mmCIF file of C-alpha atoms in Angstrom:
data_model
loop_
_atom_site.group_PDB
_atom_site.id
_atom_site.type_symbol
_atom_site.label_atom_id
_atom_site.label_comp_id
_atom_site.label_asym_id
_atom_site.label_seq_id
_atom_site.Cartn_x
_atom_site.Cartn_y
_atom_site.Cartn_z
ATOM 1 C CA MET A 10 -287.725 -62.793 0.741
ATOM 2 C CA ARG A 11 -289.799 -60.855 3.284
ATOM 3 C CA VAL A 12 -291.635 -62.883 5.890
ATOM 4 C CA SER A 13 -294.426 -61.530 8.060
ATOM 5 C CA ARG A 14 -293.841 -60.916 11.768
ATOM 6 C CA ILE A 15 -296.348 -63.650 12.585
ATOM 7 C CA ALA A 16 -294.354 -66.162 10.534
ATOM 8 C CA TRP A 17 -291.179 -65.266 12.411
ATOM 9 C CA VAL A 18 -292.996 -65.715 15.719
ATOM 10 C CA ILE A 19 -294.061 -69.188 14.589
ATOM 11 C CA VAL A 20 -290.477 -70.045 13.632
ATOM 12 C CA ALA A 21 -289.149 -68.710 16.930
ATOM 13 C CA GLY A 22 -291.675 -70.840 18.794
ATOM 14 C CA LEU A 23 -290.652 -73.927 16.873
ATOM 15 C CA LEU A 24 -286.984 -73.294 17.498
ATOM 16 C CA VAL A 25 -286.888 -72.199 21.137
ATOM 17 C CA GLY A 26 -290.377 -72.581 22.617
ATOM 18 C CA LEU A 27 -290.348 -76.154 23.863
ATOM 19 C CA PRO A 28 -287.580 -78.708 24.306
ATOM 20 C CA ARG A 29 -287.011 -80.587 21.055
ATOM 21 C CA PRO A 30 -285.050 -83.710 20.177
ATOM 22 C CA SER A 31 -281.462 -83.183 19.019
ATOM 23 C CA ALA A 32 -282.434 -84.235 15.484
ATOM 24 C CA ALA A 33 -285.121 -81.532 15.151
ATOM 25 C CA GLN A 34 -285.468 -79.835 11.788
ATOM 26 C CA ILE A 35 -287.682 -77.066 10.462
ATOM 27 C CA TYR A 36 -289.200 -77.242 6.962
ATOM 28 C CA SER A 37 -290.251 -74.242 4.880
ATOM 29 C CA TRP A 38 -292.295 -73.986 1.662
ATOM 30 C CA ARG A 39 -294.912 -71.809 -0.036
ATOM 31 C CA ASP A 40 -298.547 -72.879 -0.204
ATOM 32 C CA ALA A 41 -300.872 -72.428 -3.192
ATOM 33 C CA ASN A 42 -301.574 -68.841 -2.128
ATOM 34 C CA GLY A 43 -297.911 -67.930 -1.949
ATOM 35 C CA HIS A 44 -297.745 -67.878 1.864
ATOM 36 C CA VAL A 45 -294.549 -69.059 3.544
ATOM 37 C CA ILE A 46 -295.257 -72.080 5.767
ATOM 38 C CA TYR A 47 -292.994 -73.419 8.522
ATOM 39 C CA SER A 48 -293.369 -76.843 10.127
ATOM 40 C CA ASP A 49 -291.432 -79.600 11.868
ATOM 41 C CA ARG A 50 -292.765 -82.027 9.226
ATOM 42 C CA ALA A 51 -292.059 -82.033 5.487
ATOM 43 C CA GLN A 52 -295.217 -81.470 3.440
ATOM 44 C CA SER A 53 -293.621 -80.757 0.074
ATOM 45 C CA ALA A 54 -290.861 -82.385 -1.965
ATOM 46 C CA ASP A 55 -289.575 -78.889 -2.816
ATOM 47 C CA CYS A 56 -289.375 -77.556 0.734
ATOM 48 C CA LYS A 57 -286.268 -75.962 2.193
ATOM 49 C CA THR A 58 -284.930 -77.321 5.452
ATOM 50 C CA PHE A 59 -283.249 -75.601 8.382
ATOM 51 C CA SER A 60 -281.296 -77.521 11.001
ATOM 52 C CA VAL A 61 -281.967 -76.630 14.622
ATOM 53 C CA ALA A 62 -278.864 -75.953 16.752
ATOM 54 C CA GLY A 63 -277.373 -79.248 17.860
ATOM 55 C CA SER A 64 -279.053 -81.225 15.081
ATOM 56 C CA ALA A 65 -277.048 -83.640 12.959
ATOM 57 C CA LEU A 66 -279.244 -82.845 9.969
ATOM 58 C CA ARG A 67 -278.114 -80.515 7.202
ATOM 59 C CA SER A 68 -280.177 -78.280 4.958
ATOM 60 C CA THR A 69 -280.629 -78.652 1.226
ATOM 61 C CA ARG A 70 -282.361 -76.562 -1.394
ATOM 62 C CA PRO A 71 -284.003 -77.707 -4.641
ATOM 63 C CA ALA A 72 -281.583 -77.395 -7.524
ATOM 64 C CA SER A 73 -282.557 -75.678 -10.732
ATOM 65 C CA ASP A 74 -282.565 -77.875 -13.848
ATOM 66 C CA LYS A 75 -279.735 -75.778 -15.279
ATOM 67 C CA TYR A 76 -277.540 -76.409 -12.224
ATOM 68 C CA ARG A 77 -278.567 -80.049 -11.943
ATOM 69 C CA ASN A 78 -277.831 -80.826 -15.596
ATOM 70 C CA ARG A 79 -274.224 -79.697 -15.248
ATOM 71 C CA PHE A 80 -273.367 -83.115 -13.845
ATOM 72 C CA ASP A 81 -275.487 -85.342 -16.105
ATOM 73 C CA SER A 82 -272.607 -86.878 -18.062
ATOM 74 C CA ILE A 83 -270.595 -87.579 -14.889
ATOM 75 C CA ILE A 84 -273.593 -89.178 -13.171
ATOM 76 C CA ASP A 85 -274.527 -91.261 -16.217
ATOM 77 C CA GLU A 86 -270.976 -92.551 -16.649
ATOM 78 C CA ALA A 87 -270.505 -93.482 -12.979
ATOM 79 C CA ALA A 88 -273.982 -95.040 -12.769
ATOM 80 C CA ALA A 89 -273.427 -97.099 -15.905
ATOM 81 C CA ARG A 90 -270.008 -98.273 -14.738
ATOM 82 C CA HIS A 91 -271.427 -99.568 -11.457
ATOM 83 C CA ALA A 92 -274.894 -100.612 -12.715
ATOM 84 C CA VAL A 93 -276.701 -98.173 -10.404
ATOM 85 C CA ARG A 94 -279.847 -96.325 -11.468
ATOM 86 C CA PRO A 95 -278.870 -92.788 -12.563
ATOM 87 C CA ASP A 96 -282.112 -91.444 -11.094
ATOM 88 C CA LEU A 97 -281.181 -92.917 -7.720
ATOM 89 C CA VAL A 98 -277.798 -91.187 -7.848
ATOM 90 C CA ARG A 99 -279.478 -87.880 -8.719
ATOM 91 C CA ALA A 100 -281.920 -88.309 -5.838
ATOM 92 C CA VAL A 101 -279.093 -88.972 -3.381
ATOM 93 C CA ILE A 102 -277.230 -85.890 -4.593
ATOM 94 C CA GLN A 103 -280.386 -83.761 -4.312
ATOM 95 C CA VAL A 104 -281.011 -84.802 -0.728
ATOM 96 C CA GLU A 105 -277.356 -84.793 0.310
ATOM 97 C CA SER A 106 -276.201 -81.472 -1.116
ATOM 98 C CA GLY A 107 -278.880 -79.876 -3.289
ATOM 99 C CA PHE A 108 -276.380 -80.276 -6.173
ATOM 100 C CA ASP A 109 -273.919 -77.896 -4.501
ATOM 101 C CA PRO A 110 -270.391 -79.236 -5.170
ATOM 102 C CA ARG A 111 -268.986 -77.075 -2.333
ATOM 103 C CA ALA A 112 -271.436 -78.332 0.320
ATOM 104 C CA ARG A 113 -269.977 -79.337 3.690
ATOM 105 C CA SER A 114 -271.959 -80.705 6.632
ATOM 106 C CA PRO A 115 -271.325 -79.973 10.328
ATOM 107 C CA LYS A 116 -269.968 -83.532 10.600
ATOM 108 C CA GLY A 117 -267.439 -82.940 7.819
ATOM 109 C CA ALA A 118 -269.194 -84.671 4.896
ATOM 110 C CA MET A 119 -268.052 -83.086 1.653
ATOM 111 C CA GLY A 120 -269.225 -82.302 -1.851
ATOM 112 C CA LEU A 121 -272.112 -83.434 -4.014
ATOM 113 C CA MET A 122 -272.547 -86.869 -2.452
ATOM 114 C CA GLN A 123 -271.385 -85.740 1.002
ATOM 115 C CA LEU A 124 -268.438 -88.086 1.387
ATOM 116 C CA MET A 125 -267.045 -88.489 4.871
ATOM 117 C CA PRO A 126 -263.230 -88.222 5.068
ATOM 118 C CA GLY A 127 -262.839 -91.951 5.704
ATOM 119 C CA THR A 128 -265.005 -92.876 2.716
ATOM 120 C CA ALA A 129 -263.166 -90.414 0.487
ATOM 121 C CA ALA A 130 -259.836 -91.924 1.503
ATOM 122 C CA GLU A 131 -261.123 -95.471 1.022
ATOM 123 C CA PHE A 132 -262.110 -94.755 -2.573
ATOM 124 C CA GLY A 133 -258.987 -92.785 -3.436
ATOM 125 C CA VAL A 134 -260.557 -89.334 -3.681
ATOM 126 C CA ARG A 135 -257.981 -86.589 -4.128
ATOM 127 C CA ASN A 136 -260.373 -83.648 -4.108
ATOM 128 C CA PRO A 137 -263.821 -84.328 -2.604
ATOM 129 C CA TYR A 138 -265.082 -80.999 -3.956
ATOM 130 C CA ASP A 139 -264.299 -81.992 -7.537
ATOM 131 C CA PRO A 140 -267.647 -83.164 -9.020
ATOM 132 C CA ALA A 141 -266.176 -86.007 -11.070
ATOM 133 C CA ASP A 142 -264.033 -87.337 -8.215
ATOM 134 C CA ASN A 143 -266.862 -87.009 -5.691
ATOM 135 C CA ILE A 144 -269.540 -88.665 -7.834
ATOM 136 C CA ARG A 145 -267.210 -91.456 -8.924
ATOM 137 C CA ALA A 146 -266.465 -92.388 -5.322
ATOM 138 C CA GLY A 147 -269.999 -91.753 -4.064
ATOM 139 C CA VAL A 148 -271.546 -94.062 -6.663
ATOM 140 C CA ALA A 149 -268.910 -96.731 -6.015
ATOM 141 C CA TYR A 150 -269.702 -96.554 -2.296
ATOM 142 C CA LEU A 151 -273.450 -96.643 -2.939
ATOM 143 C CA LYS A 152 -272.967 -99.685 -5.185
ATOM 144 C CA SER A 153 -271.024 -101.469 -2.448
ATOM 145 C CA LEU A 154 -273.958 -100.895 -0.072
ATOM 146 C CA LEU A 155 -276.485 -102.090 -2.661
ATOM 147 C CA ASP A 156 -274.462 -105.284 -3.112
ATOM 148 C CA ARG A 157 -274.105 -105.733 0.641
ATOM 149 C CA TYR A 158 -277.764 -105.318 1.570
ATOM 150 C CA GLY A 159 -279.521 -106.345 -1.635
ATOM 151 C CA ASN A 160 -282.095 -103.530 -1.662
ATOM 152 C CA GLU A 161 -282.184 -99.762 -2.004
ATOM 153 C CA THR A 162 -283.899 -99.026 1.305
ATOM 154 C CA LEU A 163 -281.181 -100.572 3.465
ATOM 155 C CA ALA A 164 -278.437 -99.245 1.196
ATOM 156 C CA LEU A 165 -279.772 -95.711 1.604
ATOM 157 C CA ALA A 166 -280.074 -96.157 5.364
ATOM 158 C CA ALA A 167 -276.453 -97.301 5.490
ATOM 159 C CA TYR A 168 -275.373 -94.388 3.287
ATOM 160 C CA ASN A 169 -276.890 -92.001 5.822
ATOM 161 C CA ALA A 170 -276.276 -93.697 9.183
ATOM 162 C CA GLY A 171 -273.411 -96.036 8.312
ATOM 163 C CA PRO A 172 -273.390 -99.798 7.722
ATOM 164 C CA GLY A 173 -272.643 -100.414 11.399
ATOM 165 C CA ALA A 174 -275.942 -98.834 12.438
ATOM 166 C CA VAL A 175 -277.899 -100.982 9.972
ATOM 167 C CA ASP A 176 -276.103 -104.125 11.137
ATOM 168 C CA ARG A 177 -276.665 -103.341 14.819
ATOM 169 C CA HIS A 178 -280.405 -103.100 14.194
ATOM 170 C CA GLY A 179 -280.670 -106.502 12.575
ATOM 171 C CA ASN A 180 -280.343 -105.427 8.932
ATOM 172 C CA ALA A 181 -283.167 -102.916 9.300
ATOM 173 C CA VAL A 182 -283.472 -99.166 8.928
ATOM 174 C CA PRO A 183 -282.198 -97.708 12.237
ATOM 175 C CA PRO A 184 -284.885 -95.988 14.337
ATOM 176 C CA TYR A 185 -283.286 -92.584 13.836
ATOM 177 C CA ARG A 186 -285.570 -89.788 12.722
ATOM 178 C CA GLU A 187 -282.879 -88.350 10.450
ATOM 179 C CA THR A 188 -282.233 -91.677 8.711
ATOM 180 C CA ARG A 189 -285.902 -92.516 8.207
ATOM 181 C CA GLU A 190 -286.629 -89.070 6.773
ATOM 182 C CA TYR A 191 -283.540 -89.344 4.567
ATOM 183 C CA VAL A 192 -284.609 -92.692 3.102
ATOM 184 C CA ASN A 193 -288.151 -91.445 2.498
ATOM 185 C CA ARG A 194 -286.974 -88.251 0.806
ATOM 186 C CA VAL A 195 -284.661 -90.113 -1.582
ATOM 187 C CA LYS A 196 -287.324 -92.717 -2.399
ATOM 188 C CA ASN A 197 -289.939 -90.007 -2.985
ATOM 189 C CA ILE A 198 -287.668 -88.411 -5.577
ATOM 190 C CA SER A 199 -286.676 -91.710 -7.191
ATOM 191 C CA PRO A 200 -289.016 -94.637 -6.388
ATOM 192 C CA ALA A 201 -287.416 -98.077 -6.570
ATOM 193 C CA GLN A 202 -287.970 -99.997 -9.787
ATOM 194 C CA PRO A 203 -288.361 -103.776 -10.194
ATOM 195 C CA VAL A 204 -285.023 -105.460 -10.792
ATOM 196 C CA SER A 205 -284.939 -107.405 -14.034
ATOM 197 C CA ALA A 206 -283.714 -110.953 -13.859
ATOM 198 C CA ALA A 207 -281.773 -110.404 -17.064
ATOM 199 C CA ARG A 208 -278.407 -108.695 -16.890
ATOM 200 C CA ARG A 209 -278.563 -105.200 -18.322
ATOM 201 C CA ILE A 210 -276.137 -104.264 -21.068
ATOM 202 C CA ILE A 211 -274.973 -100.652 -21.115
ATOM 203 C CA TYR A 212 -273.837 -99.126 -24.412
ATOM 204 C CA LYS A 213 -271.515 -96.136 -24.595
ATOM 205 C CA THR A 214 -271.611 -93.816 -27.612
ATOM 206 C CA TYR A 215 -270.348 -90.340 -28.340
ATOM 207 C CA GLU A 216 -272.259 -87.285 -29.493
ATOM 208 C CA LEU A 217 -270.683 -84.146 -30.937
ATOM 209 C CA VAL A 218 -271.907 -81.157 -28.896
ATOM 210 C CA ASP A 219 -270.499 -77.686 -29.578
ATOM 211 C CA GLY A 220 -267.460 -79.224 -31.189
ATOM 212 C CA GLN A 221 -266.780 -81.571 -28.255
ATOM 213 C CA SER A 222 -267.261 -85.330 -28.082
ATOM 214 C CA VAL A 223 -269.667 -86.044 -25.189
ATOM 215 C CA PRO A 224 -270.208 -89.621 -23.931
ATOM 216 C CA ARG A 225 -273.775 -90.950 -23.809
ATOM 217 C CA TYR A 226 -275.018 -94.107 -22.094
ATOM 218 C CA THR A 227 -278.045 -96.239 -22.891
ATOM 219 C CA ASP A 228 -279.381 -99.750 -22.353
ATOM 220 C CA THR A 229 -280.745 -99.797 -25.916
ATOM 221 C CA ARG A 230 -278.386 -101.047 -28.613
ATOM 222 C CA PRO A 231 -277.536 -98.146 -30.982
ATOM 223 C CA ALA A 232 -279.027 -98.610 -34.450
ATOM 224 C CA SER A 233 -275.898 -97.286 -36.153
ATOM 225 C CA GLY A 234 -272.465 -95.894 -35.538
ATOM 226 C CA PRO A 235 -269.662 -97.089 -33.261
ATOM 227 C CA PHE A 236 -270.376 -97.993 -29.660
ATOM 228 C CA GLU A 237 -268.709 -99.614 -26.662
ATOM 229 C CA ILE A 238 -270.305 -102.244 -24.403
ATOM 230 C CA LEU A 239 -269.643 -101.449 -20.745
ATOM 231 C CA ARG A 240 -271.710 -104.127 -19.025
#
């Protein structure tokens, strides 16, 4: 992609012109006329992000549907097993890694759901870059935070900043720019849904795809054929 000299001057000014907080981050997207725009504020859900030197933030890129759909069955199975919304899991993966299973942050977070080494060890992960192992542990950890805090906002804040940070701020989202932007980005991709008072039942069936038996999950009882009740 070629960017005009003026655009690069703008970026240079944002990066080195004035002192910026350590959590500074630059956002990039194209406007309706195809021009590349740079800003220190996100104006588009599909923008790319670039971490400024010294920032704890990491960059992610929108994933193509083809790349994203590679992990659908793994996400659906883990989400159903732990009664977590699959769309929430997908949103976390999008923001954490852009659906790149080899992603690694400057702080050492690994894989699709950016597991820290301690979290990976806690949930028995052998290979954090293996999509199935990473998602299984990431969803289990996310579920533990949902159970602990009782709502998605605080669970997401704890996923990003750690439960200790949420607890220290009186069970509230910590006043960290990174954490607040993280929570907003995930919620913009997957808005919270009302929780039903009734317990959801998840049904597991199998579909033959290209000669292989692929598991499918639904909260609607199958009209015919064998099925397994997970929850």
